[in-house]
XYZ file of C-alpha atoms in Angstrom:
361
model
C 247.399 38.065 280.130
C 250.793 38.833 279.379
C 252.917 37.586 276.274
C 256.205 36.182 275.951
C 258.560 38.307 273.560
C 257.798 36.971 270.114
C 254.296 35.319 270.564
C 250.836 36.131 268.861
C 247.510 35.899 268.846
C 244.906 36.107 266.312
C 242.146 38.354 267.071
C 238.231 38.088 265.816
C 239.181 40.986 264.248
C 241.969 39.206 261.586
C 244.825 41.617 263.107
C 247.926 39.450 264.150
C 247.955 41.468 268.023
C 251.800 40.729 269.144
C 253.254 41.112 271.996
C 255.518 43.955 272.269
C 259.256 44.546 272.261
C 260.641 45.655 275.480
C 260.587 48.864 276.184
C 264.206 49.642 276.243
C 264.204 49.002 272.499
C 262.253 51.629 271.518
C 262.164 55.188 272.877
C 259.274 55.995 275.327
C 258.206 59.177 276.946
C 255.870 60.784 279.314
C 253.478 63.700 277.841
C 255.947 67.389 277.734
C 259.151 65.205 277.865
C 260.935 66.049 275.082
C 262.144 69.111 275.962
C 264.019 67.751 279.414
C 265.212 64.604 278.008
C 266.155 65.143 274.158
C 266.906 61.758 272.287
C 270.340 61.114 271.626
C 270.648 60.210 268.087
C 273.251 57.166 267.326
C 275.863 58.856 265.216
C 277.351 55.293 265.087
C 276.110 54.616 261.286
C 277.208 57.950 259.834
C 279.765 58.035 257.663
C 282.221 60.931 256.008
C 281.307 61.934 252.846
C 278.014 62.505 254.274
C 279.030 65.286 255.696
C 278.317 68.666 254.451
C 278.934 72.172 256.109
C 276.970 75.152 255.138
C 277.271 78.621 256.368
C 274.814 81.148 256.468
C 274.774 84.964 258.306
C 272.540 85.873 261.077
C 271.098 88.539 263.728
C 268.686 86.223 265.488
C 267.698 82.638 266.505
C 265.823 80.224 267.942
C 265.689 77.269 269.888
C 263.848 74.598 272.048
C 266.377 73.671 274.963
C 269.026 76.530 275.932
C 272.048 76.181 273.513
C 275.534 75.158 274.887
C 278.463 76.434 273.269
C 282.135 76.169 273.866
C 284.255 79.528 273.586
C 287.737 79.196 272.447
C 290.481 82.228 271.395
C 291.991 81.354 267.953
C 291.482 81.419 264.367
C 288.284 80.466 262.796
C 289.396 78.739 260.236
C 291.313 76.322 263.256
C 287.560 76.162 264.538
C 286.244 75.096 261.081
C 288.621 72.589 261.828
C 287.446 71.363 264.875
C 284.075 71.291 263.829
C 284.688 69.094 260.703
C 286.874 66.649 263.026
C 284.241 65.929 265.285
C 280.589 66.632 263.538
C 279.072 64.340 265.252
C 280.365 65.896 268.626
C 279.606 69.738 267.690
C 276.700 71.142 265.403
C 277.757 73.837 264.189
C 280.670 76.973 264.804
C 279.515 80.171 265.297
C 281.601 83.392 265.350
C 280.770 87.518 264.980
C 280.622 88.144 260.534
C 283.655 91.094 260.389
C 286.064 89.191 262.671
C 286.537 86.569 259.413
C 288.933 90.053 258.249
C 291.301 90.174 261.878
C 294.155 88.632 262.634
C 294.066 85.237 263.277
C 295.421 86.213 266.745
C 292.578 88.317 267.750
C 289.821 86.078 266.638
C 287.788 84.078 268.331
C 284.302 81.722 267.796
C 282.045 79.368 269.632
C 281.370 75.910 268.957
C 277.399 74.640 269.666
C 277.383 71.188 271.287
C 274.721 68.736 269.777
C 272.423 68.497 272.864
C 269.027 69.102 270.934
C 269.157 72.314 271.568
C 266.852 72.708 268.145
C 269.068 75.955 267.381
C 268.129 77.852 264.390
C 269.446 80.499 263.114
C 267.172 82.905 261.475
C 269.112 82.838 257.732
C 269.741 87.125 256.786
C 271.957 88.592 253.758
C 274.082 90.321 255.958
C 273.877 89.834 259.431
C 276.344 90.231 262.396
C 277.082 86.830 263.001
C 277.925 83.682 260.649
C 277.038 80.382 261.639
C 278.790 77.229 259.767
C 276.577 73.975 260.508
C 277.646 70.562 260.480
C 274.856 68.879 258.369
C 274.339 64.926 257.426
C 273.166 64.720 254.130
C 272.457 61.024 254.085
C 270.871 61.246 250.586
C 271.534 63.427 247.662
C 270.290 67.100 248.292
C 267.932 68.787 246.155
C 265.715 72.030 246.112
C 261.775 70.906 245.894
C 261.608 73.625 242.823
C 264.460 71.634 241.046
C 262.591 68.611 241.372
C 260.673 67.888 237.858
C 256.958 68.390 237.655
C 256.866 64.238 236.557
C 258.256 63.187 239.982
C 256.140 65.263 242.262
C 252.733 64.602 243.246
C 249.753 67.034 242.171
C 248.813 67.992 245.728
C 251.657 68.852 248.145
C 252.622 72.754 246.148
C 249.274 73.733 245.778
C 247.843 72.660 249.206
C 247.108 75.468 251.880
C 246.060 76.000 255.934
C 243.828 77.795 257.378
C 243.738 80.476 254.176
C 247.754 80.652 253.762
C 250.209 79.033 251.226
C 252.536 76.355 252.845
C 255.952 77.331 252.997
C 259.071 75.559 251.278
C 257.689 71.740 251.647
C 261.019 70.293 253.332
C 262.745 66.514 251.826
C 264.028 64.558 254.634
C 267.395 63.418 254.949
C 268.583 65.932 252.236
C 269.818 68.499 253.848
C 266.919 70.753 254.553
C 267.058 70.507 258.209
C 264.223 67.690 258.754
C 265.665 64.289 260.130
C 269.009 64.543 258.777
C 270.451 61.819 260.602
C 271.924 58.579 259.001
C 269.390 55.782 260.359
C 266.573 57.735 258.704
C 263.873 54.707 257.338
C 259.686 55.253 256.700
C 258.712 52.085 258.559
C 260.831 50.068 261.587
C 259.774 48.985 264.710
C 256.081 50.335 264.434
C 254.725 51.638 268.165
C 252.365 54.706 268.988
C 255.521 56.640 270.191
C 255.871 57.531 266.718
C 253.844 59.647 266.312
C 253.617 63.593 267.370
C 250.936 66.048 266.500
C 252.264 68.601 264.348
C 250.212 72.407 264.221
C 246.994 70.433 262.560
C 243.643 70.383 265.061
C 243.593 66.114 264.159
C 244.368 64.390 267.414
C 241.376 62.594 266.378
C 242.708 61.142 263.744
C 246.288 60.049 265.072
C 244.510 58.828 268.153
C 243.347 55.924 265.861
C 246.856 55.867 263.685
C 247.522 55.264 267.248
C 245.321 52.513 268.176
C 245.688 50.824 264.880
C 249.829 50.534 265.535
C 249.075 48.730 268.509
C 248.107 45.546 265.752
C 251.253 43.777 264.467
C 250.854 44.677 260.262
C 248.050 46.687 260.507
C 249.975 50.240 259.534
C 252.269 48.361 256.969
C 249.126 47.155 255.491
C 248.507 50.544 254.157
C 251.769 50.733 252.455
C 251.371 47.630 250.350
C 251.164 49.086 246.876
C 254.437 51.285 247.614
C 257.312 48.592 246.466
C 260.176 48.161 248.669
C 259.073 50.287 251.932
C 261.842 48.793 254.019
C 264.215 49.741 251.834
C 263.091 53.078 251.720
C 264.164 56.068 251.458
C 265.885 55.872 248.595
C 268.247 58.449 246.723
C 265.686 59.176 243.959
C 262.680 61.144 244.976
C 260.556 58.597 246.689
C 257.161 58.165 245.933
C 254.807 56.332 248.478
C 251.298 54.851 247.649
C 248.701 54.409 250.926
C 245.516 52.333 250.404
C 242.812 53.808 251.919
C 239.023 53.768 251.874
C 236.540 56.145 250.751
C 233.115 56.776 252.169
C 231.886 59.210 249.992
C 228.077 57.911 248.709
C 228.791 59.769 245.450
C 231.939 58.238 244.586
C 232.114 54.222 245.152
C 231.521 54.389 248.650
C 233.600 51.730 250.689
C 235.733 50.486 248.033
C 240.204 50.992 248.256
C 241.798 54.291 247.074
C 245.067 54.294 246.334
C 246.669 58.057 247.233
C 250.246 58.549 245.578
C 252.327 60.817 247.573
C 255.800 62.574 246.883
C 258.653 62.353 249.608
C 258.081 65.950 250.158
C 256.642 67.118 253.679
C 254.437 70.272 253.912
C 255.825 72.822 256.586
C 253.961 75.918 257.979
C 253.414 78.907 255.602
C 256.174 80.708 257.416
C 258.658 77.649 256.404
C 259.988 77.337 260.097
C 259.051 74.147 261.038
C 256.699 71.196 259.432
C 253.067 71.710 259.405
C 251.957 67.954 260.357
C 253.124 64.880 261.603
C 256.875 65.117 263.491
C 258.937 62.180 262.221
C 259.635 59.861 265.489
C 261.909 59.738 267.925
C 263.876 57.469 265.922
C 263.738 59.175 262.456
C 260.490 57.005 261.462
C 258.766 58.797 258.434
C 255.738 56.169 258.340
C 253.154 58.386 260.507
C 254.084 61.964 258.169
C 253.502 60.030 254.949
C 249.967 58.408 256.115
C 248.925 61.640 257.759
C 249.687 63.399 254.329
C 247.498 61.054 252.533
C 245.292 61.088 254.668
C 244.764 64.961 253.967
C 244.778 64.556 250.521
C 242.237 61.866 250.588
C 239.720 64.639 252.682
C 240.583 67.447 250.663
C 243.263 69.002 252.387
C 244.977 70.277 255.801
C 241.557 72.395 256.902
C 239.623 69.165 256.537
C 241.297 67.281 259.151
C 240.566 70.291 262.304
C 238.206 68.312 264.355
C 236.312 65.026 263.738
C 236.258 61.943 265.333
C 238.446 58.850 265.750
C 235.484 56.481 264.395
C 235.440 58.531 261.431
C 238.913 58.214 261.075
C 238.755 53.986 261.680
C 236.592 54.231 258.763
C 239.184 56.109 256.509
C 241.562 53.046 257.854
C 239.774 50.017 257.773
C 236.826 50.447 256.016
C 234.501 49.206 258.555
C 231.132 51.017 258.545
C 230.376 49.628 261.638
C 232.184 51.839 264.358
C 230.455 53.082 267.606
C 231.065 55.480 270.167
C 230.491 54.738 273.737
C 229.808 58.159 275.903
C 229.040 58.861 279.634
C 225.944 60.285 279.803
C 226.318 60.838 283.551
C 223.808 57.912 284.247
C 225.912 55.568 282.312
C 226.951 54.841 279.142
C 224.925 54.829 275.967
C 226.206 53.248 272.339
C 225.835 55.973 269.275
C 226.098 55.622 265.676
C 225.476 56.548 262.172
C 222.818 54.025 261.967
C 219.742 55.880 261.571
C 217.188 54.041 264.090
C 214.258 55.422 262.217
C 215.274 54.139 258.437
C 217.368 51.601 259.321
C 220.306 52.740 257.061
C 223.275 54.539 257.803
C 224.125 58.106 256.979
C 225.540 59.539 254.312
C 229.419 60.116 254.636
C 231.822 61.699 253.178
C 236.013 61.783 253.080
C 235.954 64.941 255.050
C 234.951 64.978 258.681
C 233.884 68.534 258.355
C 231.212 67.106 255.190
C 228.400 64.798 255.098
C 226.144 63.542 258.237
C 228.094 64.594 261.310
C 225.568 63.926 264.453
C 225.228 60.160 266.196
C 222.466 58.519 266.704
C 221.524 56.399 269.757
């Protein structure tokens, strides 16, 4: 039955299962609603210096909601103004390229109202129009090819999908247009909102991320080599260590691997907008970082198009024991990995798309 607010209960399992918050404290929507109701980020925490205001010339654009802008006769520079009075108001001033050489008289610009509108500019060397965006920087930027070779892991540059390079990986909260918002953390109030498919084919695998966030500690768990996650991100680059388990037979099946992952996130190979995990609603990294891991530990982005959540509670838990229940049409029937014949269960390997992939009855 229902929980009180603060209660648990200890399952057979050893998961702490809590009660959770309610649901006004944590963002919640319906399937296709983020589009018609865009969360409205808390500005409250931001503070000045933080803000930074690139500019960058432009023919086209794009966006996710339509983008509202405010038209106003006067001198740009009297916009710039504007725009770097209220940031938090206003993302960004945009105005035709030549005009910058008129009178101030006979100039004019628009200002785009932050509604997440996800407007985008498509960045040109010379383009008609010049868009100056209001940007919070909440940690130091930096380039990913200025980073030194030391601090980055050995996966995320050379990894690849579906036959083509990655684009730029992006650094959130520096800048480079990926949760640039000040109350940017990896781990708060843990809940399956947090997590949204990114272009990867592996609902099947953050179908169980999803499950396993239902259990109070469960997802934390997995961060409990990387030092400090609460406090994190710091301004350094971060690094992040996820304990997972590995089933290959050839390769000390069942026992803890520890994958050490960068900060970095991979984004699509034409750089426009990350390949996996989104970050949450409320600028949650957790669900990006394990997803990366997780890709790592199966031997990359192709590996995780199609498989199956049991395979996926494996990688998790390291439980050999999972089942799948089906409807057969007559009822349902119990399959495994168990082979009934031998009595031993199937070979396995990281990689859904490797090893014994059937069920057995």
């Amino acid at each position: 039955g229902p929980e009180a607010a603060g209660n648990s209960k200890k399952s057979q399992s050893g998961y702490v299962r809590s009660a959770r918050k309610p649901t006004e404290e944590k963002v919640r929507r319906s399937a296709g609603a983020t589009l018609s109701q865009p969360y409205k980020t808390d500005w409250s925490l931001a503070k000045d210096e933080h803000w930074v205001y690139p500019d960058k010339m432009f023919t086209s654009y794009t966006f996710l909601l339509q983008p509202q802008f405010e038209e106003y006769a006067g001198s740009i520079d009297e916009g710039k103004k504007k725009l770097m009075a209220e940031p938090t108001k206003y993302q960004g001033l945009k105005y035709q390229s030549n005009m910058a050489d008129w009178p101030a008289e006979s100039q004019k610009y628009h200002l785009l109202l932050r509604n997440g509108s996800g407007f985008e500019p498509k960045k040109v060397t010379s383009g008609q129009f010049t868009y100056v965006e209001a940007v919070y920087q909440r940690l130091p930027h930096h380039e990913s090819e200025h980073v030194d070779m030391e601090n980055k892991d050995p996966h995320t540059d050379s990894m690849m999908y579906q036959g083509k390079p990655l684009g730029d990986p992006r650094h959130p909260g520096r800048g480079h247009g990926c949760v640039d918002v000040p109350h940017l953390k990896v781990i708060g109030d843990i809940h399956p909102n947090d997590i949204s498919q990114g272009t990867v084919g592996d609902c099947w695998l953050l179908s169980a991320i999803s499950a396993m966030s239902e259990f109070d500690g469960a997802i934390k768990a997995l961060f409990r080599k990387t030092d400090a996650i609460h406090e994190m991100p710091k301004e350094h680059l971060n690094r992040y260590v996820v304990t997972l388990y590995n089933l290959s037979t050839s390769q000390n099946a069942w026992q803890t691997v520890d994958i050490e992952i960068d900060e970095r996130l991979c984004s699509t190979s034409d750089g426009s907008r990350l390949l996996g995990c989104q970050p949450s609603e409320d600028a949650e990294l957790w669900a990006c970082y394990l997803e990366k891991a997780i890709a790592i530990h199966c031997g990359g982005w192709d590996e995780l198009d199609g498989g199956h959540c049991t395979h996926a509670w494996r990688i998790l838990t390291g439980c050999k024991e999972q089942y799948t229940f089906m409807n057969n049409g007559g009822g349902f029937e119990c399959l495994g990995t168990k082979n009934p014949n031998t009595d031993k269960w199937e070979p396995l390997e990281n990689s859904p798309q490797k090893g014994f992939q059937g069920l057995w009855p």
